[in-house]
Amino acid sequence: GAISMDSELGKGTSITVVIPSISEQSKGYFSTTWDSSAEVGEQPREALKSRALEGVNILFCEDSDSVATLVTLILEREGATVTHAENGEVGIATFSKSGGDFDIVLTDVQMPVVDGFGVARALRAAGWLKPVIALTAFATEHDADKCFAAGC
């Protein structure tokens, strides 16, 4: 999967999220773009009608309330069920309590208490093989290497 963003001062931000399809209902990849500079009525019709993540259960570890709200809104609009954890420690505990009943874990890289690398390492150590997607606004090439080494 991938997440990309383009932003132009005074015009708005466009965020694209590509998540490998894990639902039996849809094959291949899901991709949507939401352009904050356009009015709702101007959004592509397929972006407004898509429910490509219907039935997908996502654990989202994110310490920023504004990012958590935005990403959760986008994912839920696409039909996903999102469980938010405010840091990695809470995310690991939530994951454990659920018995690993998630399809995807989406985690911020830089969080207090336990960071996203710690979340990925803990899930992989527990034998979880489903996708762990790292999300960060401050990525470096070194961060990408650390993500892959941790199991993202």
Tab-separated table of C-alpha atoms in Angstrom:
chain	number	residue	atom	x	y	z
A	1	GLY	CA	0.000	0.000	0.000
A	2	ALA	CA	0.933	3.642	-0.165
A	3	ILE	CA	-0.119	7.037	1.059
A	4	SER	CA	0.873	10.229	-0.740
A	5	MET	CA	0.027	13.872	-0.314
A	6	ASP	CA	0.297	16.996	-2.444
A	7	SER	CA	-0.278	20.386	-0.875
A	8	GLU	CA	-0.297	23.890	-2.281
A	9	LEU	CA	-0.447	26.892	0.036
A	10	GLY	CA	-3.762	28.688	-0.280
A	11	LYS	CA	-5.252	25.989	-2.540
A	12	GLY	CA	-5.554	22.870	-0.401
A	13	THR	CA	-4.260	19.364	0.046
A	14	SER	CA	-4.840	16.180	-1.925
A	15	ILE	CA	-4.256	12.875	-0.085
A	16	THR	CA	-4.118	9.551	-1.940
A	17	VAL	CA	-4.423	6.258	-0.054
A	18	VAL	CA	-3.749	2.920	-1.783
A	19	ILE	CA	-4.496	-0.180	0.302
A	20	PRO	CA	-4.151	-3.736	-1.013
A	21	SER	CA	-7.603	-5.289	-1.113
A	22	ILE	CA	-8.135	-7.981	1.501
A	23	SER	CA	-11.868	-8.293	1.064
A	24	GLU	CA	-13.368	-11.205	-0.852
A	25	GLN	CA	-15.775	-8.662	-2.360
A	26	SER	CA	-13.051	-6.789	-4.226
A	27	LYS	CA	-9.880	-7.949	-5.894
A	28	GLY	CA	-6.728	-5.986	-6.672
A	29	TYR	CA	-6.137	-2.586	-5.138
A	30	PHE	CA	-8.343	0.136	-3.720
A	31	SER	CA	-7.285	3.704	-4.439
A	32	THR	CA	-9.021	6.981	-3.807
A	33	THR	CA	-8.019	10.627	-3.790
A	34	TRP	CA	-9.751	13.324	-1.791
A	35	ASP	CA	-8.984	16.886	-2.825
A	36	SER	CA	-9.556	19.379	0.009
A	37	SER	CA	-9.527	22.348	-2.382
A	38	ALA	CA	-12.654	21.111	-4.218
A	39	GLU	CA	-16.196	21.368	-2.931
A	40	VAL	CA	-17.952	18.089	-2.036
A	41	GLY	CA	-20.124	18.406	-5.138
A	42	GLU	CA	-16.979	18.637	-7.269
A	43	GLN	CA	-15.370	15.428	-5.930
A	44	PRO	CA	-15.163	12.530	-8.374
A	45	ARG	CA	-18.405	10.556	-8.107
A	46	GLU	CA	-16.508	7.295	-7.516
A	47	ALA	CA	-14.752	8.861	-4.511
A	48	LEU	CA	-18.111	9.697	-2.959
A	49	LYS	CA	-19.719	6.284	-3.630
A	50	SER	CA	-16.798	3.935	-2.989
A	51	ARG	CA	-17.113	1.469	-0.114
A	52	ALA	CA	-14.005	-0.507	-1.093
A	53	LEU	CA	-13.014	-1.080	2.537
A	54	GLU	CA	-16.396	-2.504	3.589
A	55	GLY	CA	-15.801	-5.160	6.249
A	56	VAL	CA	-12.127	-4.271	6.764
A	57	ASN	CA	-11.187	-3.932	10.440
A	58	ILE	CA	-8.293	-1.488	11.023
A	59	LEU	CA	-6.319	-0.744	14.179
A	60	PHE	CA	-4.985	2.812	13.867
A	61	CYS	CA	-2.215	3.898	16.270
A	62	GLU	CA	-1.840	7.698	16.117
A	63	ASP	CA	-1.042	10.259	18.831
A	64	SER	CA	-2.216	13.352	16.937
A	65	ASP	CA	-5.946	13.923	17.428
A	66	SER	CA	-6.279	15.906	14.190
A	67	VAL	CA	-4.518	13.268	12.072
A	68	ALA	CA	-6.484	10.488	13.788
A	69	THR	CA	-9.763	12.278	13.089
A	70	LEU	CA	-8.951	12.936	9.422
A	71	VAL	CA	-7.623	9.478	8.580
A	72	THR	CA	-10.427	7.752	10.501
A	73	LEU	CA	-13.016	9.829	8.627
A	74	ILE	CA	-11.506	8.862	5.257
A	75	LEU	CA	-11.252	5.158	6.121
A	76	GLU	CA	-14.752	4.975	7.622
A	77	ARG	CA	-16.192	6.787	4.601
A	78	GLU	CA	-14.774	3.901	2.559
A	79	GLY	CA	-16.533	1.379	4.798
A	80	ALA	CA	-13.738	0.347	7.171
A	81	THR	CA	-14.206	-0.168	10.886
A	82	VAL	CA	-11.456	1.809	12.648
A	83	THR	CA	-10.270	1.313	16.222
A	84	HIS	CA	-8.081	4.217	17.329
A	85	ALA	CA	-5.275	3.865	19.881
A	86	GLU	CA	-3.570	7.070	21.072
A	87	ASN	CA	-0.072	5.527	21.197
A	88	GLY	CA	1.745	2.284	20.492
A	89	GLU	CA	1.399	0.897	24.001
A	90	VAL	CA	-2.387	1.302	23.888
A	91	GLY	CA	-2.362	-0.117	20.342
A	92	ILE	CA	-0.495	-3.263	21.400
A	93	ALA	CA	-2.860	-3.727	24.369
A	94	THR	CA	-5.914	-3.213	22.119
A	95	PHE	CA	-4.511	-5.684	19.603
A	96	SER	CA	-3.873	-8.271	22.341
A	97	LYS	CA	-7.353	-7.861	23.868
A	98	SER	CA	-8.935	-8.396	20.446
A	99	GLY	CA	-6.976	-11.584	19.828
A	100	GLY	CA	-5.483	-9.937	16.746
A	101	ASP	CA	-8.903	-9.491	15.158
A	102	PHE	CA	-7.757	-6.817	12.688
A	103	ASP	CA	-7.135	-6.937	8.956
A	104	ILE	CA	-4.617	-4.083	8.890
A	105	VAL	CA	-2.657	-2.117	11.468
A	106	LEU	CA	-1.957	1.475	10.452
A	107	THR	CA	0.557	3.129	12.772
A	108	ASP	CA	2.247	6.467	13.136
A	109	VAL	CA	6.016	6.078	13.310
A	110	GLN	CA	6.766	8.790	15.876
A	111	MET	CA	4.621	8.445	19.017
A	112	PRO	CA	5.252	8.713	22.743
A	113	VAL	CA	5.473	5.621	24.996
A	114	VAL	CA	5.845	3.014	22.193
A	115	ASP	CA	6.546	4.185	18.635
A	116	GLY	CA	5.358	2.597	15.401
A	117	PHE	CA	8.530	0.530	15.075
A	118	GLY	CA	7.783	-0.994	18.484
A	119	VAL	CA	4.201	-1.730	17.415
A	120	ALA	CA	5.380	-3.527	14.265
A	121	ARG	CA	8.043	-5.511	16.151
A	122	ALA	CA	5.533	-6.567	18.845
A	123	LEU	CA	2.951	-7.726	16.286
A	124	ARG	CA	5.530	-9.614	14.231
A	125	ALA	CA	6.937	-11.219	17.403
A	126	ALA	CA	3.396	-12.389	18.207
A	127	GLY	CA	3.291	-14.085	14.787
A	128	TRP	CA	0.886	-11.652	13.124
A	129	LEU	CA	1.435	-11.756	9.336
A	130	LYS	CA	-1.139	-9.269	8.059
A	131	PRO	CA	-0.165	-5.769	6.837
A	132	VAL	CA	1.373	-3.212	9.187
A	133	ILE	CA	1.415	0.149	7.385
A	134	ALA	CA	3.641	2.913	8.730
A	135	LEU	CA	2.327	6.473	8.474
A	136	THR	CA	4.392	9.553	9.222
A	137	ALA	CA	4.712	13.170	8.219
A	138	PHE	CA	8.452	13.260	8.928
A	139	ALA	CA	9.907	10.285	7.057
A	140	THR	CA	13.527	9.997	6.069
A	141	GLU	CA	15.212	7.292	4.036
A	142	HIS	CA	16.542	5.904	7.323
A	143	ASP	CA	12.961	5.751	8.684
A	144	ALA	CA	11.890	3.681	5.681
A	145	ASP	CA	14.711	1.213	6.341
A	146	LYS	CA	13.723	1.042	10.025
A	147	CYS	CA	10.075	0.412	9.036
A	148	PHE	CA	10.988	-2.528	6.832
A	149	ALA	CA	13.363	-3.933	9.476
A	150	ALA	CA	10.571	-3.717	12.103
A	151	GLY	CA	8.096	-5.565	9.866
A	152	CYS	CA	6.074	-2.786	8.203
